[in-house]
XYZ file of C-alpha atoms in Angstrom:
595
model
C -40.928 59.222 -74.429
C -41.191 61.839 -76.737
C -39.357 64.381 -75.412
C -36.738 62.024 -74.793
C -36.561 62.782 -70.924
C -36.283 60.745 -67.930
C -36.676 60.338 -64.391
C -34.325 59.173 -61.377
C -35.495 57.313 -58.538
C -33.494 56.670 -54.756
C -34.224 53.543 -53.368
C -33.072 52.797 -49.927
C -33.492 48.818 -48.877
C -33.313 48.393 -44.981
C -31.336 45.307 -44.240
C -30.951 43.537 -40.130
C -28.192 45.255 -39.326
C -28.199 48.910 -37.766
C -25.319 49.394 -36.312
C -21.989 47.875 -38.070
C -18.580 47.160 -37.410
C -15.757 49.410 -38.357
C -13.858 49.182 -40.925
C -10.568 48.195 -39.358
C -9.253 48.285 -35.537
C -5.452 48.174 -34.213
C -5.186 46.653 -31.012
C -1.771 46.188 -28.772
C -0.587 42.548 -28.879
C -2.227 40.910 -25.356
C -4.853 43.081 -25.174
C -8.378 42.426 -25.946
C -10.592 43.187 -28.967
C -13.939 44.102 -28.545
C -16.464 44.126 -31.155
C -20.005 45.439 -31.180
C -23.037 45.069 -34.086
C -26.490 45.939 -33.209
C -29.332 44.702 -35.337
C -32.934 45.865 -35.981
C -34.247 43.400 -34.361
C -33.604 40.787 -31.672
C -32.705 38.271 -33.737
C -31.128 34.784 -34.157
C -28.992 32.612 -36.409
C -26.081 35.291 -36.239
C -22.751 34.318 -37.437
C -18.809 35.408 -36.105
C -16.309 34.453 -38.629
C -12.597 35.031 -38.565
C -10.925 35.059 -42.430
C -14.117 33.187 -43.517
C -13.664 30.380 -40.482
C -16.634 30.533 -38.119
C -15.753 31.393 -34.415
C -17.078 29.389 -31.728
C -17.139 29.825 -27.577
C -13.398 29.335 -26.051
C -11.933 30.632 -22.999
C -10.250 33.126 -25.421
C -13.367 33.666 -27.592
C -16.074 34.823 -25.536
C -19.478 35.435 -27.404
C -22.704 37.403 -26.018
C -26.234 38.676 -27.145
C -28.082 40.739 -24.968
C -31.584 41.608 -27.540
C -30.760 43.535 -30.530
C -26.779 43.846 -29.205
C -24.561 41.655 -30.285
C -20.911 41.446 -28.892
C -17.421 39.731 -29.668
C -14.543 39.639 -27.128
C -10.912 38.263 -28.346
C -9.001 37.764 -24.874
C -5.413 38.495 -24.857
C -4.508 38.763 -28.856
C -1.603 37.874 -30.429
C -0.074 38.091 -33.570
C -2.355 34.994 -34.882
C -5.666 36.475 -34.459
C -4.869 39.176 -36.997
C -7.609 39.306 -40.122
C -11.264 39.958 -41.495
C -13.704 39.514 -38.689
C -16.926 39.374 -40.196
C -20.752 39.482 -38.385
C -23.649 38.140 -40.716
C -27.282 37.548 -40.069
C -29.421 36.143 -42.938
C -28.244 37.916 -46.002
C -27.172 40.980 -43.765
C -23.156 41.320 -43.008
C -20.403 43.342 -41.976
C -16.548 43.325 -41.009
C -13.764 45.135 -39.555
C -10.169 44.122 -40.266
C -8.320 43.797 -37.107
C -4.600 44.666 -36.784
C -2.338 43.655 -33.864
C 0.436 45.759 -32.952
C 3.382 44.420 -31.689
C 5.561 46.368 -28.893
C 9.025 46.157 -29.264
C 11.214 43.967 -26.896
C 14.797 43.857 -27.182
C 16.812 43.562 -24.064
C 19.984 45.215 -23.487
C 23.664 45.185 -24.971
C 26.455 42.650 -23.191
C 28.215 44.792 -21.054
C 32.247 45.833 -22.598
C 35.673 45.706 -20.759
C 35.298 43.130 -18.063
C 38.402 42.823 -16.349
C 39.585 40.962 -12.750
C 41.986 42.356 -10.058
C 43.241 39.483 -7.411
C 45.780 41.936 -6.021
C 43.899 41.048 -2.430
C 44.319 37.727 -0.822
C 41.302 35.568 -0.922
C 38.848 38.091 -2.907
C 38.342 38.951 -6.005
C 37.503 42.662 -7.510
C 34.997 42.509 -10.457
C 35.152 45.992 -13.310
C 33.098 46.305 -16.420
C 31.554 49.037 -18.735
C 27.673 49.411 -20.051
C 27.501 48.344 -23.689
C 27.665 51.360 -25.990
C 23.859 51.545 -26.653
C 22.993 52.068 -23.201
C 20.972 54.856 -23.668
C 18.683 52.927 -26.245
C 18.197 50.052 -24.050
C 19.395 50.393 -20.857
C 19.383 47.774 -18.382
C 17.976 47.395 -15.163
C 20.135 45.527 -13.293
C 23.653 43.221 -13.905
C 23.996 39.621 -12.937
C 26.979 37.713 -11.526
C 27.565 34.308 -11.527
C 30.246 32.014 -10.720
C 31.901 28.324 -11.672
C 34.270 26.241 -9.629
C 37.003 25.799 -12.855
C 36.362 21.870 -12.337
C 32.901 21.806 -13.587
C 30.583 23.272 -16.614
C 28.020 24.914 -14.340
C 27.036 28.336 -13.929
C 25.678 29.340 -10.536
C 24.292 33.025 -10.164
C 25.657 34.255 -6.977
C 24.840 38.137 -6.923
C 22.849 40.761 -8.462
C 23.743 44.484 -8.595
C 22.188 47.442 -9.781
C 25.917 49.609 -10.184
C 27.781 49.381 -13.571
C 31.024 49.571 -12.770
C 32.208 47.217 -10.138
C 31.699 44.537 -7.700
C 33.890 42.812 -5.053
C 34.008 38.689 -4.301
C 35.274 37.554 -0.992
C 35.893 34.205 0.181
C 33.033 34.499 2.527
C 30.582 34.221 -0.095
C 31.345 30.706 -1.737
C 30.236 27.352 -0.174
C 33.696 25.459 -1.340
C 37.143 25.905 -1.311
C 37.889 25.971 -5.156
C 39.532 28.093 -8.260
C 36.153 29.940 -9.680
C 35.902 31.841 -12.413
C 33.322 34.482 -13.226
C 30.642 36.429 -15.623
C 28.535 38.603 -15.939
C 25.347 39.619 -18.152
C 22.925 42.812 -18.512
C 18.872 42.485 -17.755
C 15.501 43.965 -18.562
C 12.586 43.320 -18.676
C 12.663 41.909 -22.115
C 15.192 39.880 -21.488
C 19.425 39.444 -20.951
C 22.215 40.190 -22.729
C 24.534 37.506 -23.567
C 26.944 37.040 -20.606
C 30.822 38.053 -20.678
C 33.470 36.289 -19.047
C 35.965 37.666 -16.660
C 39.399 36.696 -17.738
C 41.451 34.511 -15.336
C 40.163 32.978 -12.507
C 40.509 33.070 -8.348
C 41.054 31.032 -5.464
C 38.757 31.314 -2.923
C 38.266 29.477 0.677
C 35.543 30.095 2.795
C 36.388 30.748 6.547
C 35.085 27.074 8.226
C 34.032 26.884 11.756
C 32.284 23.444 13.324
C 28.397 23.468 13.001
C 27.851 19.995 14.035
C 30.679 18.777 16.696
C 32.525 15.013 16.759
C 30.194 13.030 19.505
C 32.191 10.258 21.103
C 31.225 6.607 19.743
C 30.325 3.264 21.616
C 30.509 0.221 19.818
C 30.996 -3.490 19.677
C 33.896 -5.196 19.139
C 33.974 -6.546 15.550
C 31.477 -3.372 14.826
C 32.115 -0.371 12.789
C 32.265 2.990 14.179
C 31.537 5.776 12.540
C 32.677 9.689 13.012
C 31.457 12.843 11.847
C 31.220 16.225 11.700
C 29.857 19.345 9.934
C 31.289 22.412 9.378
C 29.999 26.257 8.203
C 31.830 25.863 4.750
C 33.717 23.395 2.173
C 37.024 23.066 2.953
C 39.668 20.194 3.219
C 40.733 18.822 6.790
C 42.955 15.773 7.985
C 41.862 12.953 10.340
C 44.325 11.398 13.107
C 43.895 8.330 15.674
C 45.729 8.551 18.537
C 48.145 11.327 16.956
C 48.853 9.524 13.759
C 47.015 10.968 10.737
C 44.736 8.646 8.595
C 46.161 8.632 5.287
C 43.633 8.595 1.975
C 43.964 5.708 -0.759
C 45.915 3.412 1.414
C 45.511 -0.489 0.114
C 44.170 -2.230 2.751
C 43.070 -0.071 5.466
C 40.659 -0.249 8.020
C 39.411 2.843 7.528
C 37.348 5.093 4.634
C 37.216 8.992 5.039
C 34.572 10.642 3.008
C 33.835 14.346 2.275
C 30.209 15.642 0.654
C 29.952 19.320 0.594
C 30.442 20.698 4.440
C 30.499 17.105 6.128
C 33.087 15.330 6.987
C 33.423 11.667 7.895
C 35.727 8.754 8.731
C 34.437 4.543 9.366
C 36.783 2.442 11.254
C 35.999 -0.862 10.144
C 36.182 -3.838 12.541
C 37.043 -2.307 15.427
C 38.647 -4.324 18.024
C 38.834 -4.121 21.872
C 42.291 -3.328 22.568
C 41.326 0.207 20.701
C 38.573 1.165 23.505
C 39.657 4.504 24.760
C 41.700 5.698 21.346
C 41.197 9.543 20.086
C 39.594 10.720 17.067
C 40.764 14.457 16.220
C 39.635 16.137 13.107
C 41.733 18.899 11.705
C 41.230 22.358 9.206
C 42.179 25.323 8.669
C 41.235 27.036 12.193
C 39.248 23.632 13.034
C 40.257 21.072 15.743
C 37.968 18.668 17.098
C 37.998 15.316 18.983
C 36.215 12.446 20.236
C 37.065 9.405 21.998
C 36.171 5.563 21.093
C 34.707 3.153 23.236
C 34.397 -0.867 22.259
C 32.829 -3.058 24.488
C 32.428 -6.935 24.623
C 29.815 -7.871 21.325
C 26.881 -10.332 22.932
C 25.732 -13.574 21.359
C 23.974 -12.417 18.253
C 21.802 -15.153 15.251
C 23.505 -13.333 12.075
C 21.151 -15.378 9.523
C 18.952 -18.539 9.426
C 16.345 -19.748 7.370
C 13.567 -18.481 9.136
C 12.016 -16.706 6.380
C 11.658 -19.474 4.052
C 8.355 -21.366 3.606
C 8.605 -23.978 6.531
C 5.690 -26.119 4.900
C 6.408 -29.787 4.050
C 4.880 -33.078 3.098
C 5.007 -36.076 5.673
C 8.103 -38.012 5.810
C 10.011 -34.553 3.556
C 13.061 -33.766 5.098
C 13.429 -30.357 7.172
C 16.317 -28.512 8.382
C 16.289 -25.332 10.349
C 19.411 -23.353 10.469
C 21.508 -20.858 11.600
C 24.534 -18.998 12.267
C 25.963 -17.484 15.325
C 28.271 -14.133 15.710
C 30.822 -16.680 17.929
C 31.837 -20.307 16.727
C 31.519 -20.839 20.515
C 28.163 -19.757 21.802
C 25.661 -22.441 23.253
C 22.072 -22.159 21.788
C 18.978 -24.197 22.727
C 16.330 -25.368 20.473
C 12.613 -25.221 21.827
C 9.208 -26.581 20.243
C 6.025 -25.153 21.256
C 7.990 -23.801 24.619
C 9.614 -27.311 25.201
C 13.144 -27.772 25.200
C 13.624 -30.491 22.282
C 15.589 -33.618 23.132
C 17.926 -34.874 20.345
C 17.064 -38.652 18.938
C 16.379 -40.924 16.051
C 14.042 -38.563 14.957
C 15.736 -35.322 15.836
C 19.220 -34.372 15.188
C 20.642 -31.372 16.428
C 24.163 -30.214 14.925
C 27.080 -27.831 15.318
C 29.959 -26.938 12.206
C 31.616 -23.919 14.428
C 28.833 -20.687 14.484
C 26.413 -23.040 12.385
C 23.422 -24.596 14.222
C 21.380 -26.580 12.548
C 17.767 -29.061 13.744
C 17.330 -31.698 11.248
C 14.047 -34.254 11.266
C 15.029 -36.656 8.570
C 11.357 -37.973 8.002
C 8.769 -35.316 9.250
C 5.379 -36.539 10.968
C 2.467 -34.226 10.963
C 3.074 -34.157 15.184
C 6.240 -32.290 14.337
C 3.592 -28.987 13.602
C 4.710 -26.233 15.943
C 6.645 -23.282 16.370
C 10.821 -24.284 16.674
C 12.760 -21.380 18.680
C 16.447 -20.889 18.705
C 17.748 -19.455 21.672
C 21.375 -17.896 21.706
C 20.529 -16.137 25.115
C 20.132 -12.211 23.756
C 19.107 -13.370 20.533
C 16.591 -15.581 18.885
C 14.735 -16.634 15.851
C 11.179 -18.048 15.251
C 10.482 -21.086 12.505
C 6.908 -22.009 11.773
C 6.525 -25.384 10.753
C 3.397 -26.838 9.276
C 4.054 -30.548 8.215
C 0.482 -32.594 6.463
C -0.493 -35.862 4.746
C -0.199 -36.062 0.982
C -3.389 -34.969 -0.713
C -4.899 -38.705 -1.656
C -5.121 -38.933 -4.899
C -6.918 -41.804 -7.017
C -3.616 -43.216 -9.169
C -5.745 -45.931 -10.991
C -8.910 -47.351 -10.884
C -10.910 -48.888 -13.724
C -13.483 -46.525 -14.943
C -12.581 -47.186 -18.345
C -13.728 -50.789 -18.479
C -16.806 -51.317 -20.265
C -19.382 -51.298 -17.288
C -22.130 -53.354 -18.821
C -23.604 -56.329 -17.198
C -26.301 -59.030 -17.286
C -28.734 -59.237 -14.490
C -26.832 -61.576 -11.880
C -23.150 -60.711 -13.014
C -20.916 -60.254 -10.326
C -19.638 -56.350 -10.491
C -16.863 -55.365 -9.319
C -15.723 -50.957 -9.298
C -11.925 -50.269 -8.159
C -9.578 -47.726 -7.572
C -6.190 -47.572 -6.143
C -5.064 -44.497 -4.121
C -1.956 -42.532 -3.517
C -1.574 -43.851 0.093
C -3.454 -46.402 1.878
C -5.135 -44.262 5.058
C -6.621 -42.262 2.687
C -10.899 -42.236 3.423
C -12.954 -42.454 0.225
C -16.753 -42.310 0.036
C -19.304 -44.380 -2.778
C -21.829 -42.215 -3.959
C -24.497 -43.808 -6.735
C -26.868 -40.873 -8.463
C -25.305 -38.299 -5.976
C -26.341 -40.670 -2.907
C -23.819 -41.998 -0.730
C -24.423 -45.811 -0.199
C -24.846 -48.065 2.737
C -23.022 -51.523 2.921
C -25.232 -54.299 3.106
C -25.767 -57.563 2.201
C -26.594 -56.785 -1.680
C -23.733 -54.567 -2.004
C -19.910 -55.066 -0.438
C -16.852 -52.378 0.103
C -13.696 -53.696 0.283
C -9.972 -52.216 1.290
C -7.567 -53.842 1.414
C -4.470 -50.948 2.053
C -4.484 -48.575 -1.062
C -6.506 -50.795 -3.289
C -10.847 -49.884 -2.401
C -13.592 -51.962 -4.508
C -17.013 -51.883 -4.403
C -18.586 -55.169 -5.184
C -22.353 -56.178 -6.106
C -21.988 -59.850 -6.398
C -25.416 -60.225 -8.080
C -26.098 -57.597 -9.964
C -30.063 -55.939 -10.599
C -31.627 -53.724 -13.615
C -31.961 -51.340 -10.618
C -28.328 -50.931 -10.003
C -27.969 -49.180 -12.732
C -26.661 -45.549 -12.417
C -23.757 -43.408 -12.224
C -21.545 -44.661 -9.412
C -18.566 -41.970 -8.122
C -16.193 -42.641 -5.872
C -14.905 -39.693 -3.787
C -11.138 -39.576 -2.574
C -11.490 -36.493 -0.814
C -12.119 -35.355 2.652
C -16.050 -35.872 3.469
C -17.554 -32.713 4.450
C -18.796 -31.855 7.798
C -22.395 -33.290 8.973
C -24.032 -33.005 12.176
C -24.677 -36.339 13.075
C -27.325 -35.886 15.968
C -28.930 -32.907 17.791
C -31.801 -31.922 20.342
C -33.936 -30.125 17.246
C -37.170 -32.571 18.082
C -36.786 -31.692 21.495
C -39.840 -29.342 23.139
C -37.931 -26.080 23.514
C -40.432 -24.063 25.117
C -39.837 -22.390 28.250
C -40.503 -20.301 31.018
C -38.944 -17.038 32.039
C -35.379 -17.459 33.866
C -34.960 -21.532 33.025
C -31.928 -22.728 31.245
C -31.888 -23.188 27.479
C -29.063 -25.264 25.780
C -29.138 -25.742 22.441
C -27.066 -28.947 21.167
C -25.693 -30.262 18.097
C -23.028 -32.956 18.014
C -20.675 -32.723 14.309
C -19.152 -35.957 12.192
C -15.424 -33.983 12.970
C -14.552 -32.151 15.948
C -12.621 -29.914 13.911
C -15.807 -28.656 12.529
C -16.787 -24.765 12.547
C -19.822 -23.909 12.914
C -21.812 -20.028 13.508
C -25.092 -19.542 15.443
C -27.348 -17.621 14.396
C -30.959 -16.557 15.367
C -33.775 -15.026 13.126
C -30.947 -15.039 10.514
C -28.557 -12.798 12.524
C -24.909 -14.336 13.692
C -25.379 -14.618 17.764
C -22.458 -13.032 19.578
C -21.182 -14.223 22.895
C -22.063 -12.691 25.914
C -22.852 -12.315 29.417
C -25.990 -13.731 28.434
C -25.644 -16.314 25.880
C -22.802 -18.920 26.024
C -21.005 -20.591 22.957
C -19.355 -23.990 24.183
C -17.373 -26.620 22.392
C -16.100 -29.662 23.363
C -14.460 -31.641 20.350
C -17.445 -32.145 17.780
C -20.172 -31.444 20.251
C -21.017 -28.024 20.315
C -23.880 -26.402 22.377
C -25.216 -22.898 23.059
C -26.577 -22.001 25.959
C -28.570 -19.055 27.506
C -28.088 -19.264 31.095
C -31.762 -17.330 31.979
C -34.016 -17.043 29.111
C -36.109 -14.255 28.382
C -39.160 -13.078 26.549
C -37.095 -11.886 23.691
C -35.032 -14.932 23.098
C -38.319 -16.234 21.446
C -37.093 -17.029 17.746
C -35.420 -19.762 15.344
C -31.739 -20.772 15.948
C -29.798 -21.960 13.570
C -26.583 -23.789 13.852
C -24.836 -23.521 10.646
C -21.752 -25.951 10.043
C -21.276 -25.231 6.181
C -22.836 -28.041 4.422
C -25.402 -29.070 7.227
C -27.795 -26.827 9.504
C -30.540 -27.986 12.025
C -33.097 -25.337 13.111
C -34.493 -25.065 16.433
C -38.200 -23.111 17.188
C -37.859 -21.137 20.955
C -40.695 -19.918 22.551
C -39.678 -18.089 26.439
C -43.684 -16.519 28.005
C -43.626 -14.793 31.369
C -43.293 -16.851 34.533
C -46.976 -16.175 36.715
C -46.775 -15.970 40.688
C -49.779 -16.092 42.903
C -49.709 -13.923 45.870
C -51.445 -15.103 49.289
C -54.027 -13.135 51.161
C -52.686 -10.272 53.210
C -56.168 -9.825 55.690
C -56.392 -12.696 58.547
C -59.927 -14.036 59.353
C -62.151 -13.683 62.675
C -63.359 -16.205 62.949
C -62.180 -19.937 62.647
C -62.375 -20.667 59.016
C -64.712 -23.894 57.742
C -63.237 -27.320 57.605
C -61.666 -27.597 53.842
C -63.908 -29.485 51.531
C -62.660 -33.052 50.449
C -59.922 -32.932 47.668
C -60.906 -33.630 44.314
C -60.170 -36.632 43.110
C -56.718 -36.861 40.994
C -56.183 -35.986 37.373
C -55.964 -38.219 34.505
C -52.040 -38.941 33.900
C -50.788 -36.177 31.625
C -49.625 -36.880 28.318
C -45.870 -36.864 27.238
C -44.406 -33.723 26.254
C -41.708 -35.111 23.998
C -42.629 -37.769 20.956
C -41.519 -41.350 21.041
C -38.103 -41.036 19.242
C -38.295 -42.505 16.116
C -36.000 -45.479 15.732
């Protein structure tokens, strides 16, 4: 311009945030910092940093917006949360450094001039001074503790709040023992470091009996056991009969043991001729007694080999044993409840308290439960003795099997025994014997033999070692089972074992036995039977036995009664007309069986 002047301008930008943080705040170490920003509008995208590191929600970090306020909470702050905590949204920020102030904690001084006066018997008079800048940290209280001179550890025993002295009698330790002592200064910020009472004390504790000596009862050959429990730890002597029981001896008979306030003394082995002897415990100001009584021990089994696995092979070896309390006490063996005779097969014999039963060549007959009875005492061996599995130990499968119509063929296999059952299967069929195909045995050795063989013999041919499954072999299935109301139903099936299981079951649900439906099994032939049908037996049964099932269709309808005429006639009634002539024959319920 041209008279050079100029003009001046205040701008004034409005930025998000309204309110802001202050420019530093001093909180107390474990208190919490709060921190408030409010903006111009409710906003989001807002930002909490500490020293540049953003803050996110913690238990100790808690972080809120409620509109246009905006709030940080540090719980419990310590030394570590000290710095720059900034608030920013968009380009808008402000911060606050935060300062922690730490109380000061410094516990007390070790107490000065700790001395110990014995000059009473069995106590112990405790002196010290405050330390010498009490009245910048005084203490609140003084602690005492003790250590028997034997060991390393420290055991408080008293706490006091005068500073000059205590007294220690021998009341107030568990043990007799030489103790020494110390003693430290407390606040609330902590102890001093403790000072030790020169010298040391012996104290004992005044006993008395808490638990009394109960008189024992045992067998000869037994041990018998004594003890007793008393109010504090002290030393005490044992006598039998009036001469004391000596620790450490080589050889005794006898142990005597002492843990804290109990006392204790084991007479091995005792023996009869010491029935009636005293047992008299002695302490300071303690005397106690009991008296020991031995009686006659009874036949007792000490060990045997019931516990082991009594499973064997046929023709194995077993031997049950065991051994007796007395060389000379009878026993008698038992199997299955029968007193066993000794024989070829079964030896029974004696080497003083050992018994032993010996079968040199087990059968699978000799499954059972063996007893030995000693009279009092007895033990229990379960013996399971079985067959070999068969096994197929040659055979010649790895021959070439190719053949010319009208070759002879010959399949064989030798097995591990020669009772052993095997079944030929061809293309998963078992097959039949007949005059076009032969099976042979002759002991182990089992062949089956086409002697003129056919292009329709060919196949995969299997023979099967192992135990053939269960079949039912006949049943009344094909039978009419329909019935009337009340009449008997029996079901019937008859299996290719009798050891066979087999479940019932009706409209696919396992049948339970009952008052009103009967399960009954004799050997492989097992029926069930409903005594009075009703309506609601009406379904399909099922008798299951693993690999084989038949199925049988009941139908039970309401039995119909006619009732006769209740009103009598007049007059003589007309003769009855002729009877009709008869009905045709009726037809056969049940189907020809087929052959």
């Amino acid at each position: 311009m041209k008279d050079k002047g100029r003009s001046i301008a205040e701008v004034s930008v409005r930025g998000a945030i309204v309110k802001r943080l202050p420019r530093k705040l001093d909180v107390m170490e474990g208190e919490n910092a709060a921190f408030c920003v409010e903006t111009r509008d409710a906003v989001e995208g807002i930002r909490w940093s500490r020293n540049g590191l953003e803050l996110r929600e913690t238990p100790c970090t808690v972080l809120k917006s409620f509109g246009k306020t905006h709030l940080l909470v540090l719980v419990h702050v310590t030394r570590e949360d000290a710095g720059v905590i900034s608030f920013s949204v968009g380009e808008s920020q402000t911060s606050a450094q935060l300062r922690i102030k730490c109380a000061k904690r410094v516990p007390p001084s070790a107490p000065v001039a700790a001395e110990m006066s014995t000059d009473r018997s069995n106590a112990a008079l405790l002196t010290w001074c405050p330390g010498p800048d009490v009245h910048r940290t005084p203490p609140s209280s003084y602690v005492l503790e003790r250590q028997e001179a034997s060991t390393a550890e420290w055991v408080q025993c008293l706490t006091t709040d005068l500073a000059s002295m205590v007294e220690v009698l021998g009341d107030s330790v568990p043990a007799e023992a030489d103790y020494c002592f110390r003693i430290c200064a407390v606040n609330k910020y902590g102890r001093s470091r403790p000072v030790e009472f020169p010298g040391s004390v012996h104290l004992v504790p005044v006993a008395c009996v808490r638990r009394a000596l109960k008189d024992v009862q045992v067998q000869g050959g037994q041990d018998a056991q004594f003890s007793l429990e008393l109010s504090a730890s002290v030393a005490g002597s044992w006598f039998l009969n009036g001469a004391k029981l000596e620790e450490g001896e080589e050889g005794q008979r006898y142990c005597i043991k002492r843990s804290g306030t109990e006392h204790s003394l084991l007479l091995r082995g005792v023996r009869l001729a010491e029935s009636g002897a005293e047992v008299k415990f002695e302490s300071s100001g303690v005397r106690d007694s009991a008296t020991l009584q031995v009686q006659e021990p009874p036949m007792r089994i000490v060990s045997s080999n019931e516990d082991a696995a009594h499973t064997y092979l046929a023709s194995e070896r077993v031997v049950l044993v065991c051994e007796l309390s007395r060389a000379n006490g009878p026993v008698q063996w038992y199997k299955d409840g029968v007193e066993v005779e000794e024989g070829e097969h079964l030896l029974l014999e004696h080497e003083g308290p050992h018994r032993r039963l010996v079968i040199p060549s087990a059968r699978p007959q000799d499954t059972g439960e063996f007893v030995c009875d000693a009279g009092g005492d007895s033990v229990f061996y379960n013996i399971s003795v079985t067959e070999p599995p068969v096994r197929i130990v040659s055979s010649n499968e790895d021959a070439a099997h190719t053949y010319l119509a009208l070759e002879r063929v010959v399949l064989a296999c030798e097995l591990s025994h020669a009772n052993g059952p095997v079944q030929w299967y061809k293309d998963g069929v078992e097959v039949e014997e007949g005059e076009h195909l032969l099976l042979e045995c002759e002991g182990p050795h089992h062949r089956l033999v086409i002697p003129s063989a056919r292009p329709q013999d060919t196949g995969e041919f299997v023979c099967d070692a192992g135990e053939p499954p269960v079949r039912i072999v006949s049943s009344n299935e094909d039978a009419a089972h329909t019935y009337l109301a009340s009449e008997r139903v029996v079901l019937a099936c008859e299996l290719s074992r009798a050891d066979g299981p087999v479940q019932w079951y009706k409209d696919g649900v396992e049948v339970e036995e009952g008052e009103h439906l009967l399960l009954e099994c004799e050997g492989p032939h097992h029926r069930l039977v409903i005594p009075s049908a009703r309506p609601q037996d009406t379904g399909e049964f099922v008798c299951d036995a693993g690999g084989d099932s038949v199925f049988y269709n009941i139908s039970v309808t309401g039995r119909c009664q006619l009732l006769p005429a209740l009103a009598a006639p007049t007059e003589p009634s007309p003769p009855p007309p002729p009877p009709p002539p008869p009905p045709p024959p009726p037809r056969s319920a049940n189907p020809t069986p087929r052959s």
